[in-house]
PDB file of C-alpha atoms in Angstrom:
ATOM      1  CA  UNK A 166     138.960  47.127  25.163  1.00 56.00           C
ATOM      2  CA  UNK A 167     135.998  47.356  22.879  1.00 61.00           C
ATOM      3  CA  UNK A 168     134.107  50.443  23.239  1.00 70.00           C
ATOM      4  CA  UNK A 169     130.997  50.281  20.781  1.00 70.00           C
ATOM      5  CA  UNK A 170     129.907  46.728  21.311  1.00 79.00           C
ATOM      6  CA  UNK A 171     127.907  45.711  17.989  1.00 84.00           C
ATOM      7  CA  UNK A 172     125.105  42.999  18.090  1.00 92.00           C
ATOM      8  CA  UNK A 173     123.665  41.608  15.028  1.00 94.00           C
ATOM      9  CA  UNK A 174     119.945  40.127  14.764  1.00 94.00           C
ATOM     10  CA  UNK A 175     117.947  38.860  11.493  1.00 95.00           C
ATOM     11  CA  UNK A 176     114.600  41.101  10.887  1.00 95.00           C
ATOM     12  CA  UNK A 177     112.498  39.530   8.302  1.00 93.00           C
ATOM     13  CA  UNK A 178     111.747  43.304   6.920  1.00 96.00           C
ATOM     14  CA  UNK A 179     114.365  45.779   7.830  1.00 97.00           C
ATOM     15  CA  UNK A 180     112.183  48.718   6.502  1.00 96.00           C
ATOM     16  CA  UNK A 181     109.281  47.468   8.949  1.00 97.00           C
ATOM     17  CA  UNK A 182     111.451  46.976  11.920  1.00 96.00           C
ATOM     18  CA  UNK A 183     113.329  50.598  11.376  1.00 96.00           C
ATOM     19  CA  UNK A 184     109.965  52.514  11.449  1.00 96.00           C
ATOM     20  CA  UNK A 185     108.737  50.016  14.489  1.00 97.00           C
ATOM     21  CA  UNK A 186     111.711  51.182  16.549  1.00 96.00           C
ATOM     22  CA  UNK A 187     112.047  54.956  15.503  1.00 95.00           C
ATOM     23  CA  UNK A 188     107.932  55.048  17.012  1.00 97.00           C
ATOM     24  CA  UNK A 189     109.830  54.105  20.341  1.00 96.00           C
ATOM     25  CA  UNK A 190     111.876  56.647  20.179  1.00 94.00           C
ATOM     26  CA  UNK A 191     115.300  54.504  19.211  1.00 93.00           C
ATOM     27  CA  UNK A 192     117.538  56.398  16.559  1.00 91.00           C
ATOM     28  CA  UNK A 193     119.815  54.782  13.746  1.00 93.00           C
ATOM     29  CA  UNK A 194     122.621  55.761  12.051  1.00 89.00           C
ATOM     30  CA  UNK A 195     121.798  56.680   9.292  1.00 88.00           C
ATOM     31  CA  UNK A 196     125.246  56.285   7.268  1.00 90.00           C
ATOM     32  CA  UNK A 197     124.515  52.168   8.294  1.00 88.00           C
ATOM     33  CA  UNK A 198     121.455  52.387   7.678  1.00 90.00           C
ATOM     34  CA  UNK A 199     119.685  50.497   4.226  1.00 92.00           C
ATOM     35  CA  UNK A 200     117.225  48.300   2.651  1.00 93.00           C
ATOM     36  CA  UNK A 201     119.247  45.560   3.904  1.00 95.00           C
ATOM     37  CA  UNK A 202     120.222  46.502   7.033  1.00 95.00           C
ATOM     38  CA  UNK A 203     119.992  49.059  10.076  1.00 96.00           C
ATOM     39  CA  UNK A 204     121.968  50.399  12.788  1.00 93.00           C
ATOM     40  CA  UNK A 205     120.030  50.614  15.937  1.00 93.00           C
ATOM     41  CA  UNK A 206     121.819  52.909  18.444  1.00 89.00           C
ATOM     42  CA  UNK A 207     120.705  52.052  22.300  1.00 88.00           C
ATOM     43  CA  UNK A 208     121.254  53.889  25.698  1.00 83.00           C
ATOM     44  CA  UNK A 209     124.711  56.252  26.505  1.00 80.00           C
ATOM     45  CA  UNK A 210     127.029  53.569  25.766  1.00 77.00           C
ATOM     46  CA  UNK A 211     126.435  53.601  22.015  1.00 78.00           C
ATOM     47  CA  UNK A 212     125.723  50.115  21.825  1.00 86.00           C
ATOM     48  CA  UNK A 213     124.735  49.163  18.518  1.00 86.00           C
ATOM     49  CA  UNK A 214     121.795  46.812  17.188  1.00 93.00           C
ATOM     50  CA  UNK A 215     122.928  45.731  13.417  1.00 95.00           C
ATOM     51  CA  UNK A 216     119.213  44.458  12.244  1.00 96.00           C
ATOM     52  CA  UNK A 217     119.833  42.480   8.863  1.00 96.00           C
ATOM     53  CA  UNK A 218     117.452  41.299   6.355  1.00 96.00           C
ATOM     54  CA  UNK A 219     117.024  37.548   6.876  1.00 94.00           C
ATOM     55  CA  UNK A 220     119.006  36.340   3.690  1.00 93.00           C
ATOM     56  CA  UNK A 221     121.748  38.794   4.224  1.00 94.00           C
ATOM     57  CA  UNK A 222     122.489  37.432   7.716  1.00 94.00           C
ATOM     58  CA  UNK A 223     122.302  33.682   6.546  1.00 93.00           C
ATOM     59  CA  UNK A 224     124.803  34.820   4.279  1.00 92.00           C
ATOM     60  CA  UNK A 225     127.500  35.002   7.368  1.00 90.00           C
ATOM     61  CA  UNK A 226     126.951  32.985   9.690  1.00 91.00           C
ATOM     62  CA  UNK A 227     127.260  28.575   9.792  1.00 88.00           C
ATOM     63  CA  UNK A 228     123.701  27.771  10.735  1.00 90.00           C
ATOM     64  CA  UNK A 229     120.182  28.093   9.661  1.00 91.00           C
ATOM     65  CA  UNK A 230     118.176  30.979  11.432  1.00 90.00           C
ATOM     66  CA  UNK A 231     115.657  29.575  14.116  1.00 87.00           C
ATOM     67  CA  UNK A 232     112.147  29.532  13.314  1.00 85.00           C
ATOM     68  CA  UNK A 233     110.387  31.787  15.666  1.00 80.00           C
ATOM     69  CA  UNK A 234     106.838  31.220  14.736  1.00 82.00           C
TER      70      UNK A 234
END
């Protein structure tokens, strides 16, 4: 049974995005928590929101990221 679900997103500026969400009044943690990536914590159930750098997630996964412009 998984208990922290974990759900990964590309942020074209992790540094950016962190501050963004800490002004809403998310929280981190801060031992996953880089230039290069960021763990987003979200409601009771602890899930977590890995935000990674653009190049870092293209580095694991099969396709190109969608252009969202």
């Amino acid at each position: 049974m998984i208990k922290e679900p974990w759900i990964n997103l590309p942020v074209k500026n992790v540094s950016k995005s962190v501050a963004f969400f800490k002004q809403l009044g998310f929280t981190f943690k801060e031992e996953r928590t880089n230039d290069m990536m960021a763990a987003m914590i979200i409601g009771k159930a602890n899930i977590a929101f890995m935000l990674f750098d653009e190049k870092l997630f293209q580095s694991f996964i099969q396709h190109p990221i969608a252009d969202t412009s």
